[in-house]
PDB file of C-alpha atoms in Angstrom:
ATOM      1  CA  GLN A 823    -202.728 -62.928 -95.049  1.00  0.00           C
ATOM      2  CA  VAL A 824    -199.965 -60.474 -93.361  1.00  0.00           C
ATOM      3  CA  GLN A 825    -197.036 -60.632 -94.126  1.00  0.00           C
ATOM      4  CA  LEU A 826    -193.888 -59.654 -91.672  1.00  0.00           C
ATOM      5  CA  VAL A 827    -190.631 -58.664 -92.627  1.00  0.00           C
ATOM      6  CA  GLU A 828    -187.810 -58.406 -89.795  1.00  0.00           C
ATOM      7  CA  SER A 829    -184.391 -56.628 -89.382  1.00  0.00           C
ATOM      8  CA  GLY A 830    -181.751 -55.908 -87.418  1.00  0.00           C
ATOM      9  CA  GLY A 831    -180.102 -59.334 -86.027  1.00  0.00           C
ATOM     10  CA  GLY A 832    -177.049 -59.728 -85.750  1.00  0.00           C
ATOM     11  CA  LEU A 833    -173.544 -60.185 -83.694  1.00  0.00           C
ATOM     12  CA  VAL A 834    -173.086 -58.143 -80.810  1.00  0.00           C
ATOM     13  CA  GLN A 835    -170.408 -58.122 -77.420  1.00  0.00           C
ATOM     14  CA  ALA A 836    -172.042 -58.997 -74.363  1.00  0.00           C
ATOM     15  CA  GLY A 837    -172.823 -55.588 -73.101  1.00  0.00           C
ATOM     16  CA  GLY A 838    -174.318 -54.181 -76.899  1.00  0.00           C
ATOM     17  CA  SER A 839    -176.853 -53.748 -78.395  1.00  0.00           C
ATOM     18  CA  LEU A 840    -179.449 -53.773 -80.645  1.00  0.00           C
ATOM     19  CA  ARG A 841    -182.598 -53.926 -82.725  1.00  0.00           C
ATOM     20  CA  LEU A 842    -185.051 -55.641 -84.337  1.00  0.00           C
ATOM     21  CA  SER A 843    -186.938 -54.146 -86.500  1.00  0.00           C
ATOM     22  CA  CYS A 844    -190.381 -56.689 -88.206  1.00  0.00           C
ATOM     23  CA  ALA A 845    -193.022 -54.148 -90.913  1.00  0.00           C
ATOM     24  CA  ALA A 846    -196.191 -55.789 -91.012  1.00  0.00           C
ATOM     25  CA  SER A 847    -198.163 -55.597 -94.575  1.00  0.00           C
ATOM     26  CA  GLY A 848    -201.441 -56.954 -96.380  1.00  0.00           C
ATOM     27  CA  ARG A 849    -205.155 -58.256 -94.059  1.00  0.00           C
ATOM     28  CA  THR A 850    -205.399 -55.245 -91.307  1.00  0.00           C
ATOM     29  CA  PHE A 851    -207.347 -56.560 -88.281  1.00  0.00           C
ATOM     30  CA  SER A 852    -209.477 -53.646 -85.952  1.00  0.00           C
ATOM     31  CA  SER A 853    -207.907 -55.024 -83.027  1.00  0.00           C
ATOM     32  CA  TYR A 854    -204.235 -56.736 -83.180  1.00  0.00           C
ATOM     33  CA  ALA A 855    -201.642 -56.590 -81.217  1.00  0.00           C
ATOM     34  CA  MET A 856    -197.072 -57.080 -82.347  1.00  0.00           C
ATOM     35  CA  GLY A 857    -194.400 -59.056 -80.473  1.00  0.00           C
ATOM     36  CA  TRP A 858    -191.506 -61.195 -80.785  1.00  0.00           C
ATOM     37  CA  PHE A 859    -190.841 -64.810 -79.690  1.00  0.00           C
ATOM     38  CA  ARG A 860    -187.600 -66.312 -79.738  1.00  0.00           C
ATOM     39  CA  GLN A 861    -185.901 -69.696 -80.205  1.00  0.00           C
ATOM     40  CA  ALA A 862    -182.455 -70.956 -78.782  1.00  0.00           C
ATOM     41  CA  PRO A 863    -181.277 -73.721 -80.127  1.00  0.00           C
ATOM     42  CA  GLY A 864    -182.766 -76.947 -78.529  1.00  0.00           C
ATOM     43  CA  LYS A 865    -185.258 -74.993 -77.252  1.00  0.00           C
ATOM     44  CA  GLU A 866    -189.317 -74.271 -77.555  1.00  0.00           C
ATOM     45  CA  ARG A 867    -189.856 -70.520 -78.179  1.00  0.00           C
ATOM     46  CA  GLU A 868    -190.256 -68.838 -75.696  1.00  0.00           C
ATOM     47  CA  PHE A 869    -192.340 -65.064 -75.787  1.00  0.00           C
ATOM     48  CA  VAL A 870    -190.194 -62.058 -75.280  1.00  0.00           C
ATOM     49  CA  ALA A 871    -192.299 -59.159 -75.181  1.00  0.00           C
ATOM     50  CA  ALA A 872    -195.323 -57.345 -76.747  1.00  0.00           C
ATOM     51  CA  ILE A 873    -197.260 -54.263 -77.598  1.00  0.00           C
ATOM     52  CA  THR A 874    -200.978 -53.631 -78.380  1.00  0.00           C
ATOM     53  CA  TRP A 875    -201.859 -51.964 -81.068  1.00  0.00           C
ATOM     54  CA  SER A 876    -205.279 -49.770 -79.976  1.00  0.00           C
ATOM     55  CA  GLY A 877    -203.695 -48.654 -76.228  1.00  0.00           C
ATOM     56  CA  GLY A 878    -199.621 -49.438 -76.820  1.00  0.00           C
ATOM     57  CA  SER A 879    -200.267 -51.671 -74.351  1.00  0.00           C
ATOM     58  CA  THR A 880    -196.849 -53.111 -73.500  1.00  0.00           C
ATOM     59  CA  TYR A 881    -195.903 -56.404 -72.076  1.00  0.00           C
ATOM     60  CA  TYR A 882    -192.523 -58.050 -71.569  1.00  0.00           C
ATOM     61  CA  ALA A 883    -190.379 -61.849 -70.354  1.00  0.00           C
ATOM     62  CA  ASP A 884    -189.013 -61.588 -66.837  1.00  0.00           C
ATOM     63  CA  SER A 885    -186.318 -62.251 -68.364  1.00  0.00           C
ATOM     64  CA  VAL A 886    -185.769 -59.012 -70.704  1.00  0.00           C
ATOM     65  CA  LYS A 887    -187.850 -56.714 -68.558  1.00  0.00           C
ATOM     66  CA  ALA A 888    -185.616 -53.691 -68.130  1.00  0.00           C
ATOM     67  CA  ARG A 889    -183.250 -54.776 -70.323  1.00  0.00           C
ATOM     68  CA  PHE A 890    -185.595 -54.873 -73.824  1.00  0.00           C
ATOM     69  CA  THR A 891    -188.045 -52.104 -74.864  1.00  0.00           C
ATOM     70  CA  ILE A 892    -190.461 -52.575 -77.609  1.00  0.00           C
ATOM     71  CA  SER A 893    -192.033 -49.780 -79.829  1.00  0.00           C
ATOM     72  CA  ARG A 894    -194.157 -49.262 -82.221  1.00  0.00           C
ATOM     73  CA  ASP A 895    -194.621 -46.030 -86.043  1.00  0.00           C
ATOM     74  CA  ASN A 896    -197.830 -46.573 -86.587  1.00  0.00           C
ATOM     75  CA  ALA A 897    -197.626 -45.162 -89.702  1.00  0.00           C
ATOM     76  CA  LYS A 898    -195.003 -47.582 -90.642  1.00  0.00           C
ATOM     77  CA  ASN A 899    -197.280 -50.640 -89.659  1.00  0.00           C
ATOM     78  CA  THR A 900    -193.998 -51.444 -88.030  1.00  0.00           C
ATOM     79  CA  VAL A 901    -193.004 -52.759 -83.973  1.00  0.00           C
ATOM     80  CA  TYR A 902    -189.528 -52.644 -83.000  1.00  0.00           C
ATOM     81  CA  LEU A 903    -187.111 -54.513 -80.463  1.00  0.00           C
ATOM     82  CA  ARG A 904    -184.432 -51.609 -78.820  1.00  0.00           C
ATOM     83  CA  MET A 905    -182.883 -55.103 -77.123  1.00  0.00           C
ATOM     84  CA  ASN A 906    -179.421 -53.336 -74.607  1.00  0.00           C
ATOM     85  CA  SER A 907    -177.333 -54.660 -72.625  1.00  0.00           C
ATOM     86  CA  LEU A 908    -177.429 -57.754 -74.576  1.00  0.00           C
ATOM     87  CA  LYS A 909    -175.956 -61.463 -72.183  1.00  0.00           C
ATOM     88  CA  PRO A 910    -174.951 -64.790 -74.146  1.00  0.00           C
ATOM     89  CA  GLU A 911    -178.082 -65.788 -73.109  1.00  0.00           C
ATOM     90  CA  ASP A 912    -180.719 -63.875 -75.739  1.00  0.00           C
ATOM     91  CA  THR A 913    -178.619 -65.809 -78.113  1.00  0.00           C
ATOM     92  CA  ALA A 914    -181.698 -66.896 -80.532  1.00  0.00           C
ATOM     93  CA  VAL A 915    -183.893 -66.085 -83.431  1.00  0.00           C
ATOM     94  CA  TYR A 916    -186.170 -63.681 -82.873  1.00  0.00           C
ATOM     95  CA  TYR A 917    -189.336 -64.511 -84.473  1.00  0.00           C
ATOM     96  CA  CYS A 918    -191.894 -61.129 -85.219  1.00  0.00           C
ATOM     97  CA  ASN A 919    -195.729 -62.810 -84.180  1.00  0.00           C
ATOM     98  CA  TYR A 920    -199.292 -60.331 -85.555  1.00  0.00           C
ATOM     99  CA  LYS A 921    -202.021 -61.744 -83.682  1.00  0.00           C
ATOM    100  CA  GLY A 922    -205.087 -60.671 -85.448  1.00  0.00           C
ATOM    101  CA  ARG A 923    -208.710 -60.607 -83.823  1.00  0.00           C
ATOM    102  CA  SER A 924    -211.416 -61.527 -85.896  1.00  0.00           C
ATOM    103  CA  GLY A 925    -214.734 -63.205 -85.609  1.00  0.00           C
ATOM    104  CA  GLY A 926    -213.789 -63.785 -81.617  1.00  0.00           C
ATOM    105  CA  ILE A 927    -210.821 -65.222 -82.431  1.00  0.00           C
ATOM    106  CA  TRP A 928    -206.565 -64.988 -82.411  1.00  0.00           C
ATOM    107  CA  ILE A 929    -205.200 -65.485 -85.993  1.00  0.00           C
ATOM    108  CA  ASP A 930    -201.371 -65.764 -85.114  1.00  0.00           C
ATOM    109  CA  TYR A 931    -199.480 -64.360 -88.199  1.00  0.00           C
ATOM    110  CA  TRP A 932    -195.179 -65.155 -88.074  1.00  0.00           C
ATOM    111  CA  GLY A 933    -192.102 -63.291 -89.448  1.00  0.00           C
ATOM    112  CA  GLN A 934    -188.998 -65.668 -91.648  1.00  0.00           C
ATOM    113  CA  GLY A 935    -187.074 -64.870 -88.269  1.00  0.00           C
ATOM    114  CA  THR A 936    -183.685 -63.171 -87.473  1.00  0.00           C
ATOM    115  CA  GLN A 937    -180.380 -64.241 -85.672  1.00  0.00           C
ATOM    116  CA  VAL A 938    -178.844 -62.629 -82.671  1.00  0.00           C
ATOM    117  CA  THR A 939    -176.719 -63.734 -81.925  1.00  0.00           C
ATOM    118  CA  VAL A 940    -174.226 -62.255 -78.505  1.00  0.00           C
ATOM    119  CA  SER A 941    -171.123 -63.700 -77.912  1.00  0.00           C
ATOM    120  CA  SER A 942    -169.092 -63.183 -74.303  1.00  0.00           C
TER     121      SER A 942
END
């Protein structure tokens, strides 16, 4: 099992910034990626950003490109999401995701979620 501990959510005014952190521990995989998803009330969970651990390739949803930055600290096995120019529509519970590859399949692990609220 992989355990994910998130932190950094909170309440911020529109235009402000927040940084989310997610520390992974437990089982290790030779190939894996970490990222963030979010779920707003009444909506489905959606992809936000991801980063691969080997090459550090990054991927973003169109709605957050140029505003959010995902990064990693290999030594701490931690992924960060820097969120700038926040908008009320960014309000959601943000979930950390760990995707590990084993035996040719990908296995997903999820954090408990952290609330981000952006006031207008």
